[in-house]
Amino acid sequence: MAFQSQDQEGNVQRVVVTAVEGDTVTIDANHPLAGVELHFDVQVADVRPASDEEVAHGHAH
């Protein structure tokens, strides 16, 4: 059985009941594609130089 849960900030997450034993319910909150090998076919359309801030932090923002 799958259902949606919601945290205090309103974020919705899909969860799946994987086992019910007495008063204990086990759920799986992983993304449905977790553990699945994915392949992407992409093409880089444009490249720009890093800003001074990105260079200072070591990553893009």
CSV table of C-alpha atoms in Angstrom, one decimal:
chain,number,residue,atom,x,y,z
A,1,MET,CA,0.0,0.0,0.0
A,2,ALA,CA,1.3,3.4,-0.9
A,3,PHE,CA,0.3,6.8,0.5
A,4,GLN,CA,1.5,10.3,0.9
A,5,SER,CA,2.8,11.9,4.1
A,6,GLN,CA,3.3,15.6,4.8
A,7,ASP,CA,5.9,17.2,7.1
A,8,GLN,CA,5.4,20.4,9.2
A,9,GLU,CA,6.6,22.6,6.3
A,10,GLY,CA,4.0,21.1,3.8
A,11,ASN,CA,6.5,18.9,1.9
A,12,VAL,CA,4.7,15.8,0.5
A,13,GLN,CA,6.5,12.5,0.3
A,14,ARG,CA,5.3,9.1,-1.1
A,15,VAL,CA,5.8,6.2,1.3
A,16,VAL,CA,5.0,2.5,0.8
A,17,VAL,CA,4.0,0.1,3.6
A,18,THR,CA,6.4,-2.9,3.3
A,19,ALA,CA,5.4,-4.9,6.3
A,20,VAL,CA,2.8,-5.0,9.1
A,21,GLU,CA,3.5,-7.2,12.1
A,22,GLY,CA,1.1,-6.7,15.0
A,23,ASP,CA,1.3,-3.1,16.1
A,24,THR,CA,4.5,-2.5,14.0
A,25,VAL,CA,4.3,-1.0,10.5
A,26,THR,CA,7.4,-0.8,8.3
A,27,ILE,CA,7.5,1.8,5.6
A,28,ASP,CA,9.8,2.6,2.7
A,29,ALA,CA,10.2,6.4,2.1
A,30,ASN,CA,12.8,6.0,-0.7
A,31,HIS,CA,12.0,7.6,-4.1
A,32,PRO,CA,10.4,5.1,-6.4
A,33,LEU,CA,13.5,5.1,-8.7
A,34,ALA,CA,16.0,4.6,-5.8
A,35,GLY,CA,18.3,1.8,-6.7
A,36,VAL,CA,17.3,1.8,-10.4
A,37,GLU,CA,20.1,2.3,-12.9
A,38,LEU,CA,19.3,5.4,-15.0
A,39,HIS,CA,20.8,6.5,-18.3
A,40,PHE,CA,20.6,10.1,-19.5
A,41,ASP,CA,21.4,11.3,-23.0
A,42,VAL,CA,22.3,15.0,-22.7
A,43,GLN,CA,23.9,17.7,-24.7
A,44,VAL,CA,25.7,20.7,-23.3
A,45,ALA,CA,24.1,23.8,-24.9
A,46,ASP,CA,26.3,26.5,-23.4
A,47,VAL,CA,29.2,27.1,-21.0
A,48,ARG,CA,30.1,30.3,-19.1
A,49,PRO,CA,33.0,31.3,-16.9
A,50,ALA,CA,32.6,31.0,-13.2
A,51,SER,CA,31.8,34.2,-11.3
A,52,ASP,CA,34.3,35.4,-8.7
A,53,GLU,CA,31.9,34.3,-5.9
A,54,GLU,CA,31.6,30.8,-7.4
A,55,VAL,CA,35.4,30.5,-7.6
A,56,ALA,CA,35.7,31.7,-4.0
A,57,HIS,CA,33.2,29.1,-2.8
A,58,GLY,CA,34.4,26.4,-5.1
A,59,HIS,CA,31.0,25.7,-6.6
A,60,ALA,CA,28.1,27.3,-8.5
A,61,HIS,CA,25.2,28.9,-6.7
